[in-house]
Short mmCIF file of C-alpha atoms and ligand atoms in Angstrom, two decimals:
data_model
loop_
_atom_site.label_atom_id
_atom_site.label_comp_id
_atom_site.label_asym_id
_atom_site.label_seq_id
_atom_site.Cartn_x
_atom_site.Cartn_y
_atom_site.Cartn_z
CA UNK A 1 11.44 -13.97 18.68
CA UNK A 2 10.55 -10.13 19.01
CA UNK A 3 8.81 -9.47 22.71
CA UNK A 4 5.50 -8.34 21.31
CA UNK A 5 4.16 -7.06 25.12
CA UNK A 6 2.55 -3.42 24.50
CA UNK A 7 2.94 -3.27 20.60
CA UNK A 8 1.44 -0.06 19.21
CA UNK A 9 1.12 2.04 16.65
CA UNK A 10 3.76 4.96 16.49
CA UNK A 11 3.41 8.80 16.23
CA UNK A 12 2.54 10.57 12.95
CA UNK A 13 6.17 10.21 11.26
CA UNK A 14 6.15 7.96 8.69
CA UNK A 15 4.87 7.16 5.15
CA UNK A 16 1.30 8.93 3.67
CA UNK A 17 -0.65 7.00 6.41
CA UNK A 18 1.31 4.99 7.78
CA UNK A 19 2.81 4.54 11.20
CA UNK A 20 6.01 3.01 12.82
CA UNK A 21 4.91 0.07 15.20
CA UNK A 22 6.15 0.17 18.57
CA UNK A 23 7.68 -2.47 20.81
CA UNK A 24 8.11 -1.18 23.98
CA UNK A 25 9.46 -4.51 25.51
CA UNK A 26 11.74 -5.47 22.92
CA UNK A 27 15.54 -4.69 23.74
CA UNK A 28 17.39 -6.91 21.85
CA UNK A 29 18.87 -6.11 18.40
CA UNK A 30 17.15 -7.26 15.48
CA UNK A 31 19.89 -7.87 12.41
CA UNK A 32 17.52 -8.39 9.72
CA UNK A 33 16.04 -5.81 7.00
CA UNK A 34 13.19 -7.00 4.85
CA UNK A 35 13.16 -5.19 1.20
CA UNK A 36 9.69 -5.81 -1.25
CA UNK A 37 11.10 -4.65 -5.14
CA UNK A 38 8.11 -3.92 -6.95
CA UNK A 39 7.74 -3.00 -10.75
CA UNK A 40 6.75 0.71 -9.10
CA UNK A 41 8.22 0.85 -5.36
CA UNK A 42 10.86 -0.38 -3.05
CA UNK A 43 9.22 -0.99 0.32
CA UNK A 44 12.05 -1.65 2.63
CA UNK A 45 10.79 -2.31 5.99
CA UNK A 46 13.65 -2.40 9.21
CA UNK A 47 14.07 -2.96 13.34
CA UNK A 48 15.84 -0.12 15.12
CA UNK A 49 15.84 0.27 18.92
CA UNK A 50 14.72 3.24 21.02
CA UNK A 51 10.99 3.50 21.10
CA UNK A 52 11.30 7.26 20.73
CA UNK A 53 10.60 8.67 16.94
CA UNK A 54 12.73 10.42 14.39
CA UNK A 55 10.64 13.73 13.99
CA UNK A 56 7.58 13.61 16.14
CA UNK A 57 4.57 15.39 14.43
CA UNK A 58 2.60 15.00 17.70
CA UNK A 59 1.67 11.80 19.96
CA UNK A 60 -2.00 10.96 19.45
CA UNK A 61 -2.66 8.48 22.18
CA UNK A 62 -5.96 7.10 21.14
CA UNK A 63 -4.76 6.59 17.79
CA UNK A 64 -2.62 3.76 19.88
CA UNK A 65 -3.57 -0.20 19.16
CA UNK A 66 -3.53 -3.13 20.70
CA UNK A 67 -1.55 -5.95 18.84
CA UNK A 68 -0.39 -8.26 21.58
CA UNK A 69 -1.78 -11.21 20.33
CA UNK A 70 -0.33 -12.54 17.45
CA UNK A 71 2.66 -11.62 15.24
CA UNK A 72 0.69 -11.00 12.36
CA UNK A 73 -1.61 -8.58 14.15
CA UNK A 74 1.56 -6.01 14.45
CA UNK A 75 1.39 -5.74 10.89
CA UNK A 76 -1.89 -4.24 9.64
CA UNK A 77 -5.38 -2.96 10.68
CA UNK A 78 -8.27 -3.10 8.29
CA UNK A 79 -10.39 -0.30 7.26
CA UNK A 80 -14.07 -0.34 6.00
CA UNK A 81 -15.30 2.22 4.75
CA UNK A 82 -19.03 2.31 5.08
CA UNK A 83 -22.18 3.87 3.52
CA UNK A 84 -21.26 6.39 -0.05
CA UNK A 85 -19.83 8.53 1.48
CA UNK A 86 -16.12 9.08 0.76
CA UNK A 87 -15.80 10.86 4.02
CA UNK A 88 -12.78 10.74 6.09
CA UNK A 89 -14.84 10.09 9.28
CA UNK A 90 -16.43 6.78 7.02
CA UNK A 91 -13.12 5.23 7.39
CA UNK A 92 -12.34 3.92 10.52
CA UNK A 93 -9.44 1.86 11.22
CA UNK A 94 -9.73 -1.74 12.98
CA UNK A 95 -7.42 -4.49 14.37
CA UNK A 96 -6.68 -7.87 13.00
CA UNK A 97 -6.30 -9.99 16.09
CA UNK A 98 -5.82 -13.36 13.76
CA UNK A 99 -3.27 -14.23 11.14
CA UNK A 100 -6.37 -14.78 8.85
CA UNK A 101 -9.21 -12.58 7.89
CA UNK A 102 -11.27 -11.69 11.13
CA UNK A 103 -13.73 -9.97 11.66
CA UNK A 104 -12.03 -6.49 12.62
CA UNK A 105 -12.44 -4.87 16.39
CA UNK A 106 -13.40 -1.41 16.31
CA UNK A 107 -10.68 1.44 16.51
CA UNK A 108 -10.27 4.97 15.20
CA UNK A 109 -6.87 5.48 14.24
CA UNK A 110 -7.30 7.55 10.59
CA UNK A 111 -4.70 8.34 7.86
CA UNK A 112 -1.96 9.95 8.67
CA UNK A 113 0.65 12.20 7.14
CA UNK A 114 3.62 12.07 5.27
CA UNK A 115 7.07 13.10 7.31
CA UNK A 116 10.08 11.04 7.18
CA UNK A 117 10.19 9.51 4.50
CA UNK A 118 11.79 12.48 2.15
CA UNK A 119 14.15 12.98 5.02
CA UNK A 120 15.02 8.94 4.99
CA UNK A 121 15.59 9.09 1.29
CA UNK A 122 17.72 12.30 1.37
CA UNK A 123 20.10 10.13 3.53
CA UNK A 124 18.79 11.29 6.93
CA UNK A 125 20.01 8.85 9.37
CA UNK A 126 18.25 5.79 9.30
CA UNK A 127 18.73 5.55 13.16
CA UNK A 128 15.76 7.58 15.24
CA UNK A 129 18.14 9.56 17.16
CA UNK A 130 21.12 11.10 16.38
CA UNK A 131 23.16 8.96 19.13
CA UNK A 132 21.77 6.34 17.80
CA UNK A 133 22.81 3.30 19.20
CA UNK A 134 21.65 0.39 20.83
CA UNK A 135 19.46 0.32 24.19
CA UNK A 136 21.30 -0.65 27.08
CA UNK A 137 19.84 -3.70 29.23
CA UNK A 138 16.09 -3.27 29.97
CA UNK A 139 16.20 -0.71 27.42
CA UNK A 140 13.54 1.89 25.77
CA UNK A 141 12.62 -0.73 23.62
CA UNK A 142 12.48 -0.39 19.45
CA UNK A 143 10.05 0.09 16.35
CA UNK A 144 9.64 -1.20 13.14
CA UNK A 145 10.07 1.07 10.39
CA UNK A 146 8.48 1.87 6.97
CA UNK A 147 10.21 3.64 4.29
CA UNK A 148 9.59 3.46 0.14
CA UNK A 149 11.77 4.32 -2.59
CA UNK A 150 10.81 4.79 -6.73
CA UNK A 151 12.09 1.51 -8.05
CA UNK A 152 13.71 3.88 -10.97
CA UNK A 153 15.78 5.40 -7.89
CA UNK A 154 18.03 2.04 -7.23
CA UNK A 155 21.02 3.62 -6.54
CA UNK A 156 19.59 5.60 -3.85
CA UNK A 157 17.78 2.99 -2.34
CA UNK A 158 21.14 1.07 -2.25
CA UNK A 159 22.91 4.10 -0.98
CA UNK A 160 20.34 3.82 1.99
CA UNK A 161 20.84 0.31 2.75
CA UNK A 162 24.08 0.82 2.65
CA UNK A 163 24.01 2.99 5.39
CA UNK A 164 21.85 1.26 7.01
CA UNK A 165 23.46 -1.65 6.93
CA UNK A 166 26.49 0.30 8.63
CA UNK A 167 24.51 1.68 11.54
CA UNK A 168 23.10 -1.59 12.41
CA UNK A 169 26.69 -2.81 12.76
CA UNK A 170 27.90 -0.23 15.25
CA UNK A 171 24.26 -0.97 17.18
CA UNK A 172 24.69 -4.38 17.09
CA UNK A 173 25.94 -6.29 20.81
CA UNK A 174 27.78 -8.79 18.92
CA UNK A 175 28.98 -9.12 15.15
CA UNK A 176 26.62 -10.59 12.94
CA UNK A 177 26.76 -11.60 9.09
CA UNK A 178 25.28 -8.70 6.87
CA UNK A 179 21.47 -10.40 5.58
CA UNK A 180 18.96 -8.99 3.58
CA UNK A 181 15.61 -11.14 3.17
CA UNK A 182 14.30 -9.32 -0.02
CA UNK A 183 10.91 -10.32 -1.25
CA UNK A 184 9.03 -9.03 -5.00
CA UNK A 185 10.35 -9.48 -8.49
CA UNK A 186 13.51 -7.31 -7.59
CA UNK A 187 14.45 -9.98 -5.62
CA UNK A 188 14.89 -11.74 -8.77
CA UNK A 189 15.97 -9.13 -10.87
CA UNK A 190 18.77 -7.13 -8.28
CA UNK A 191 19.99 -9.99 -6.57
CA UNK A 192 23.51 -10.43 -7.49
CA UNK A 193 23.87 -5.62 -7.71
CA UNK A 194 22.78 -6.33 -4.12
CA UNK A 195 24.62 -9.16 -3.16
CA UNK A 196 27.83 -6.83 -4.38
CA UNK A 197 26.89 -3.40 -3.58
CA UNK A 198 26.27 -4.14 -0.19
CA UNK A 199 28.55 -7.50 0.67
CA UNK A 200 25.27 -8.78 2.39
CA UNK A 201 23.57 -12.52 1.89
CA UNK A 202 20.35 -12.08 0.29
CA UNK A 203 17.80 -14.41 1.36
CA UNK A 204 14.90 -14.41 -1.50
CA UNK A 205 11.59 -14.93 -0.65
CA UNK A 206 8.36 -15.80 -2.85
CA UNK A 207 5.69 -12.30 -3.21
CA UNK A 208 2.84 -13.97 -3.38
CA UNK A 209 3.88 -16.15 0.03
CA UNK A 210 5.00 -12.65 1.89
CA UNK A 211 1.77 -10.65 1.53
CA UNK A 212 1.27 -12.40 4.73
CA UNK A 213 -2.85 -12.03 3.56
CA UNK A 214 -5.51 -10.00 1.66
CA UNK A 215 -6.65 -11.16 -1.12
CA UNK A 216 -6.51 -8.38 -3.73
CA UNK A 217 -3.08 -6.52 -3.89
CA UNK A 218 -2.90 -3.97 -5.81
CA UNK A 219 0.52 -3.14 -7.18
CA UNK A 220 1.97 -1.94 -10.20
CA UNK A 221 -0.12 -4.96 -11.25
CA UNK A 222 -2.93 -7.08 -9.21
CA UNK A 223 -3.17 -10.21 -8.00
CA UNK A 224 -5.72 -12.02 -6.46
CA UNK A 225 -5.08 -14.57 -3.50
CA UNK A 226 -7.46 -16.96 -1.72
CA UNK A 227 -6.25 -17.46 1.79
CA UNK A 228 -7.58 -20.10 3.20
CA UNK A 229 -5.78 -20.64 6.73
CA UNK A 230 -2.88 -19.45 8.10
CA UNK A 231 -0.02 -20.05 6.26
CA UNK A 232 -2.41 -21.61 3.28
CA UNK A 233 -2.91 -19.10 0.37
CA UNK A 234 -3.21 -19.54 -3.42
CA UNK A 235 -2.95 -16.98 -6.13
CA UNK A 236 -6.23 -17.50 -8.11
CA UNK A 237 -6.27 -14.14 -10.34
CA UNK A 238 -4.51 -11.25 -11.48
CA UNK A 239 -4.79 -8.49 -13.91
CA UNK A 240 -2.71 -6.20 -15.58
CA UNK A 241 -4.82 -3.24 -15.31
CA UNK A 242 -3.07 -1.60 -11.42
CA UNK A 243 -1.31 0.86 -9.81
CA UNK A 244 1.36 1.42 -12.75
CA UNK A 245 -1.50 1.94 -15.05
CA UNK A 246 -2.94 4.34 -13.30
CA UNK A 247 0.31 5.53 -13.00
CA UNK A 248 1.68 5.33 -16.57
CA UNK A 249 -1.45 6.94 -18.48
CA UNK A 250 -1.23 10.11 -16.06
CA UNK A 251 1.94 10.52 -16.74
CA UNK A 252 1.16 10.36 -20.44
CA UNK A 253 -1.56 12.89 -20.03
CA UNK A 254 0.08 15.02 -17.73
CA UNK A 255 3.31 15.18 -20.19
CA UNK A 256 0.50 16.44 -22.76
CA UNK A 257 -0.31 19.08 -20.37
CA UNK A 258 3.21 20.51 -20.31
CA UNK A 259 3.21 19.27 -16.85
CA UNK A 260 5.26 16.90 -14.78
CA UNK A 261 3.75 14.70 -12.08
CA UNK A 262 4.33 12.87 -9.39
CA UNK A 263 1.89 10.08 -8.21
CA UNK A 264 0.79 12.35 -4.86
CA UNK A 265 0.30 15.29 -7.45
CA UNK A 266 -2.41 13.11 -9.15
CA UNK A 267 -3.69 11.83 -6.20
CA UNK A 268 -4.33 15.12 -5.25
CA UNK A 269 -5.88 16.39 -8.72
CA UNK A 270 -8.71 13.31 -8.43
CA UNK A 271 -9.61 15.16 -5.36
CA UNK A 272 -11.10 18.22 -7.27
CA UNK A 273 -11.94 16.84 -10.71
CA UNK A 274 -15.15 15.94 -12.53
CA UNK A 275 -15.60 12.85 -14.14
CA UNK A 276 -18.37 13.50 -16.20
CA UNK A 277 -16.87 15.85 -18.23
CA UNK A 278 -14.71 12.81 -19.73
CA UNK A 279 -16.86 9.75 -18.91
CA UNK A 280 -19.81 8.58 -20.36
CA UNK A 281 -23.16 8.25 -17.89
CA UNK A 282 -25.93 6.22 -18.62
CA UNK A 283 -27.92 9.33 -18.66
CA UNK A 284 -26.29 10.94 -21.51
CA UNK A 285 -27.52 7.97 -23.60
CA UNK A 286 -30.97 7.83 -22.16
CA UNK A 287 -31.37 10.85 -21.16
CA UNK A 288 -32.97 9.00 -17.19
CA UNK A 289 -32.18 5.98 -15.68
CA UNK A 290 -32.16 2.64 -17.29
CA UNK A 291 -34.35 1.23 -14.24
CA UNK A 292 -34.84 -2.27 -15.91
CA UNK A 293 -31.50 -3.37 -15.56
CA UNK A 294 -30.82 -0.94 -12.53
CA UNK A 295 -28.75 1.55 -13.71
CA UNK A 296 -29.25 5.31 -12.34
CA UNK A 297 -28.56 7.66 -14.95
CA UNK A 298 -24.77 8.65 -12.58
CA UNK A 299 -23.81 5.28 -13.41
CA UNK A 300 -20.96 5.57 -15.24
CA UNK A 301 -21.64 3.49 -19.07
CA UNK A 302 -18.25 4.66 -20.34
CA UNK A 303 -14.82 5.40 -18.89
CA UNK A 304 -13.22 8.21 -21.39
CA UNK A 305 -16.25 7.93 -23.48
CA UNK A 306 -16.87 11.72 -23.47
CA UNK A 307 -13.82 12.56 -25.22
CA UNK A 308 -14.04 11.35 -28.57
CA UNK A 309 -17.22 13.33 -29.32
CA UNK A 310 -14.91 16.42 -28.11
CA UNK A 311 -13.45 18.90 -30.44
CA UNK A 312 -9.12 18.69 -30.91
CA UNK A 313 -9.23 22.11 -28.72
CA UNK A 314 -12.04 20.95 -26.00
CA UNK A 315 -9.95 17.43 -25.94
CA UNK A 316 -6.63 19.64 -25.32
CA UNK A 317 -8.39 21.84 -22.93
CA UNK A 318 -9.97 18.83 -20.37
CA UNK A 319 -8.39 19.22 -16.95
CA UNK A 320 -6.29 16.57 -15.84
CA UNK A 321 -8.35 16.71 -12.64
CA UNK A 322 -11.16 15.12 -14.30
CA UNK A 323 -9.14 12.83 -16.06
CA UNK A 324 -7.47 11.93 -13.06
CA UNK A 325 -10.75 11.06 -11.37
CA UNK A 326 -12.02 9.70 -13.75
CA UNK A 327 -9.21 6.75 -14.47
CA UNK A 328 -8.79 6.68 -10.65
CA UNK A 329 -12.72 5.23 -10.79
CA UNK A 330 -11.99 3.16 -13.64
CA UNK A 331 -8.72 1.28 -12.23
CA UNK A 332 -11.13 0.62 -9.04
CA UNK A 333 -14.16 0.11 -10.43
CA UNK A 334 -12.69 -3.08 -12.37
CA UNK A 335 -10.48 -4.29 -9.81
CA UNK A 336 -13.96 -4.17 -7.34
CA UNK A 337 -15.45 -6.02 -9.79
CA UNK A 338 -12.70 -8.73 -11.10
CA UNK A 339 -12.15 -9.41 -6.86
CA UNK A 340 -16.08 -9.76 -6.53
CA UNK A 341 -16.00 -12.20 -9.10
CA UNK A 342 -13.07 -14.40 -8.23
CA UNK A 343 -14.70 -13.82 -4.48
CA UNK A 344 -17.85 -15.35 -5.83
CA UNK A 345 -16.30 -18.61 -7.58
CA UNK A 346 -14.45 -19.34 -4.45
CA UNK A 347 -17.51 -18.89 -2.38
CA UNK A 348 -15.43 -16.03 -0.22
CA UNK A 349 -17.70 -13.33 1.55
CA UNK A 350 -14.67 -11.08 2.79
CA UNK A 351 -12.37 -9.10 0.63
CA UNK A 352 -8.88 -8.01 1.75
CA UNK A 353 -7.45 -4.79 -0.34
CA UNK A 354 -3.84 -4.27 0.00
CA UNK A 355 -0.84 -3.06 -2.30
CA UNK A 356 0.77 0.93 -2.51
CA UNK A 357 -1.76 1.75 -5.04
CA UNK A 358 -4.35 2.45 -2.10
CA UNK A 359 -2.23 4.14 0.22
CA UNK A 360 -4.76 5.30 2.37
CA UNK A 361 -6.52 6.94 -0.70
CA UNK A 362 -10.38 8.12 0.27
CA UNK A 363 -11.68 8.03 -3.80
CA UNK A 364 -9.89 4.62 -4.57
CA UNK A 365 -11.16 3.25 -1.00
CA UNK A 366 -14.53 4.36 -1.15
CA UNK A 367 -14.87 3.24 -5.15
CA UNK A 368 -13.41 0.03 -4.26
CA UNK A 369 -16.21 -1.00 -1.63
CA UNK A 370 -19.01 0.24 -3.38
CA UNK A 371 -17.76 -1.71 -6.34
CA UNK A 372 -17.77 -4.80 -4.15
CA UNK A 373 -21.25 -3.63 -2.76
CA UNK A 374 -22.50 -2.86 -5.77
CA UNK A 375 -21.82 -6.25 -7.87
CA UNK A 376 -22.21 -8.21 -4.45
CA UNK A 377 -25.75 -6.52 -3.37
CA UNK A 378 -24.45 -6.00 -0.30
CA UNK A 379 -23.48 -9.60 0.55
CA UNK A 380 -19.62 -8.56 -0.12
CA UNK A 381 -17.48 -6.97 2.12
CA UNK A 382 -14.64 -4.81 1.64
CA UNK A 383 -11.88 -4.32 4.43
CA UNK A 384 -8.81 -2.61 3.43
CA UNK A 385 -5.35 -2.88 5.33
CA UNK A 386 -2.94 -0.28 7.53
CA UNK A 387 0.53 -0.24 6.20
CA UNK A 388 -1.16 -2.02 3.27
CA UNK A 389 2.21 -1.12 1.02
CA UNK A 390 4.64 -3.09 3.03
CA UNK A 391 2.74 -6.69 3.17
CA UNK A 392 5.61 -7.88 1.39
CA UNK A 393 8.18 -6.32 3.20
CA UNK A 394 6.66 -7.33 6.83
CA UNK A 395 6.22 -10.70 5.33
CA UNK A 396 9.83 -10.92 4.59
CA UNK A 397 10.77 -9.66 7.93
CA UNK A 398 8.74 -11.91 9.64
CA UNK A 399 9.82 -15.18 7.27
CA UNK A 400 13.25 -15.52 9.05
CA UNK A 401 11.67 -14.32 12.65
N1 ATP B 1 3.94 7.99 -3.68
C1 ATP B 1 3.80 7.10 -4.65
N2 ATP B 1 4.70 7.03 -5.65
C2 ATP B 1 4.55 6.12 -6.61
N3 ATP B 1 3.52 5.26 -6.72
C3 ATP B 1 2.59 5.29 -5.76
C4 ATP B 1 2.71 6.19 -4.68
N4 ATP B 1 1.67 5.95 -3.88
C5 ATP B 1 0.95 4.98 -4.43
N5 ATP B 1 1.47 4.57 -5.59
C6 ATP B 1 0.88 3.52 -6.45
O1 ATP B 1 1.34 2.31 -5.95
C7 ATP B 1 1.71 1.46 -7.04
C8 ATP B 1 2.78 0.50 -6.57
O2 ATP B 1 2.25 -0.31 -5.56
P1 ATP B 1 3.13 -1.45 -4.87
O3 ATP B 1 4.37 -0.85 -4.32
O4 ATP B 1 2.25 -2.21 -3.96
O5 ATP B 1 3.47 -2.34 -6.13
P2 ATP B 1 4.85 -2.90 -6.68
O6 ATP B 1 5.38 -3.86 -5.67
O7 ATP B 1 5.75 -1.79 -7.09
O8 ATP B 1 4.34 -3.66 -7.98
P3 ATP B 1 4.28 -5.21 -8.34
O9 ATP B 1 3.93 -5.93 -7.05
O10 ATP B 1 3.18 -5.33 -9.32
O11 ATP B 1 5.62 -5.53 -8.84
C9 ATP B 1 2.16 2.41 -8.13
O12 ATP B 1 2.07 1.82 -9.41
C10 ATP B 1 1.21 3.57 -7.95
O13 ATP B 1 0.01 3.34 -8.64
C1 PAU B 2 3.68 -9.73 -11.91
C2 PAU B 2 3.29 -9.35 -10.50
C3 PAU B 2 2.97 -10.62 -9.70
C4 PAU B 2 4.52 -8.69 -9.86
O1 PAU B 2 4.25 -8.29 -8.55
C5 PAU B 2 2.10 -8.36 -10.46
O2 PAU B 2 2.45 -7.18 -11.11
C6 PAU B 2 0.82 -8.91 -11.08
O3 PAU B 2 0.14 -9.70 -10.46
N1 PAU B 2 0.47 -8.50 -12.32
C7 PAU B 2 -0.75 -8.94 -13.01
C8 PAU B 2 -0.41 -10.11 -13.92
C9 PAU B 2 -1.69 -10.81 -14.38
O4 PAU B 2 -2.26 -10.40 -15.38
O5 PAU B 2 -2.11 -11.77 -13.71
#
């Protein structure tokens, strides 16, 4: 059992938004690494000791929480984002102190930065400092770390275990048999290249049992779980329409642009765009708002329904920002509404939001609750989860705990 005393969030040198977690108290080494295979991302998640970080972007104490309680509570905090406002200072951060959906406490930890990752993939080290090995007796404790991959990049995903796999051994205060406990359809799918490329035992675990909790995870695709207790979950709903979609039709945009892009490059691009130059609104068909049925005239009536009354040239010439935003709102704006739904046939009043496809991500946040606030009236609420990419992997790691 890892010595949870004084868990807390690490400094700024992880994933977009998210943070090592801490455990000052815990000395001994910790063999296992957890790995989620996704149909979009690797999320390999991985014990090392020595509190200290790998590149330190600056400690920001208050950003520090509290997750003594319960093993489950060192893996997330929810956010809510409240009131329309997209705003960074709308999102505050809040710790789970239950296995199962609480209410959250109040904290103010906000997104962080990318840092290590790149350098992790690059072959940095997997090890936070250079001499690298294990704490001696009484020790400077460890962290758990977060680091993703491009499912397309297998062999340097492997290449990273590998090494890995090969400092753990030299940190390791007695020999141990090489494990991985992988989790996601890659489990499935790479279990026997693993099983040779890195002469470990693979222990497989179910998805849908390893995202630990939330309801809604939004992957390459979604599925919806009803969590009932601890340990008692059921997958009630899923769709198709997720992360790789969003994903996959940028890409075919962007490739009409002349451009490549990566996902962050899209992210980014929703940031400045204008949907209503590609959607339709319910005021460009009548002209005000449609007050019978409630609809202001900004409601959006048609995703993409701009474009076909565009020229060839005006069609050519639409900036992938706006297109960016506006299938950013689409994705969300059904996935709000497909989890309101399944939360109303279960008779559930809190929504959990988890998966890569959020990643911290203010637009797809904020559209997500007001979807949920919107088809709810308010009696729906939307929380959203810290290191909401690696439920699968932390469930893994915490399955053979
Ligand atoms: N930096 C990034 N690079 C690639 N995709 C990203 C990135 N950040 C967020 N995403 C989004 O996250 C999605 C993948 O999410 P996640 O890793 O939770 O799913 P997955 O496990 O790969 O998929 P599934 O569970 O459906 O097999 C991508 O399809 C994309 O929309
Ligand atoms: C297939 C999985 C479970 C793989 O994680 C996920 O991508 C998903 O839930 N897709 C949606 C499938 C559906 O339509 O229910």
């Amino acid at each position: 059992m890892m010595n949870l005393a004084g868990v807390h969030l690490g400094d700024e040198v992880s994933l977009r938004g998210i943070r090592d977690i801490v455990f000052p108290e815990h000395n001994d080494h910790v063999p296992q690494i957890a790995i989620d295979i996704g149909g979009s991302l690797v999320k390999i998640a991985y014990f090392t000791r020595h509190a200290s970080t790998i590149a330190t972007t600056g400690s920001s104490p208050n950003a520090s929480i509290s997750l003594s309680q319960t093993p489950a509570a060192a893996l997330a905090a929810s956010t809510s984002p409240s009131g329309s406002s997209p705003s960074r200072s709308s999102q505050q951060r809040a710790t789970y102190v239950s296995p199962t959906p609480h209410t959250p406490t109040s904290s103010s930890a906000g997104p962080s930065t990318i840092a290590s990752a790149a350098a992790l993939a690059a072959h940095v080290s997997p090890f936070p400092s250079s001499d690298g090995r294990g704490s001696p007796a009484g020790g400077s404790g460890g962290r758990l770390n977060f680091v993703k991959f491009e499912t397309a990049k297998m062999p340097e995903c492997i290449a990273f275990l590998k090494q890995l796999i090969e400092e753990q051994e030299l940190d390791a205060d007695v020999p141990h048999e090489r494990t991985l406990l992988a989790t996601g359809g890659g489990a499935y799918k790479y279990y026997e290249t693993l099983e040779r490329e890195l002469g470990a035992k693979i222990f497989k675990y179910d998805e849908m049992e390893c995202l630990v909790k939330g309801l809604v995870n939004i992957g390459s695709g979604v599925s919806i779980l009803k969590v009932t207790a601890p340990g008692v979950s059921e997958r009630i709903s899923g769709t198709s329409l997720g992360g790789g979609t969003y994903w996959g039709l940028m890409s075919m945009l962007a490739v009409q642009h002349g451009v490549n892009l990566t996902f962050d490059d899209m992210l980014e691009l929703s940031k400045t765009g204008d949907n209503t130059n590609v959607d339709m609104l319910v005021g460009d068909i009548y002209g005000m708002d449609y007050n019978k049925i409630g609809l202001k005239s900004t409601t959006i009536a048609s995703t993409f329904g701009k474009m076909f009354k565009k020229s060839p040239d005006e069609r050519q010439s639409t900036p992938l920002n706006d297109m960016s935003r506006s299938l950013l709102f689409m994705l969300s704006n059904n996935i709000g509404q497909i989890a309101h739904l399944n939360a109303k046939a279960h008779n559930i009043s809190r929504i959990y939001f988890g998966g890569y496809f959020i990643c911290g991500h203010p637009i797809t946040m904020h559209t997500l609750s007001y979807a949920i606030q919107f088809w709810s009236r308010g009696e729906t609420k939307a929380l959203f989860l810290r290191h909401e990419g690696f439920l699968g992997a932390v469930g893994a790691f915490l399955q053979h705990q």
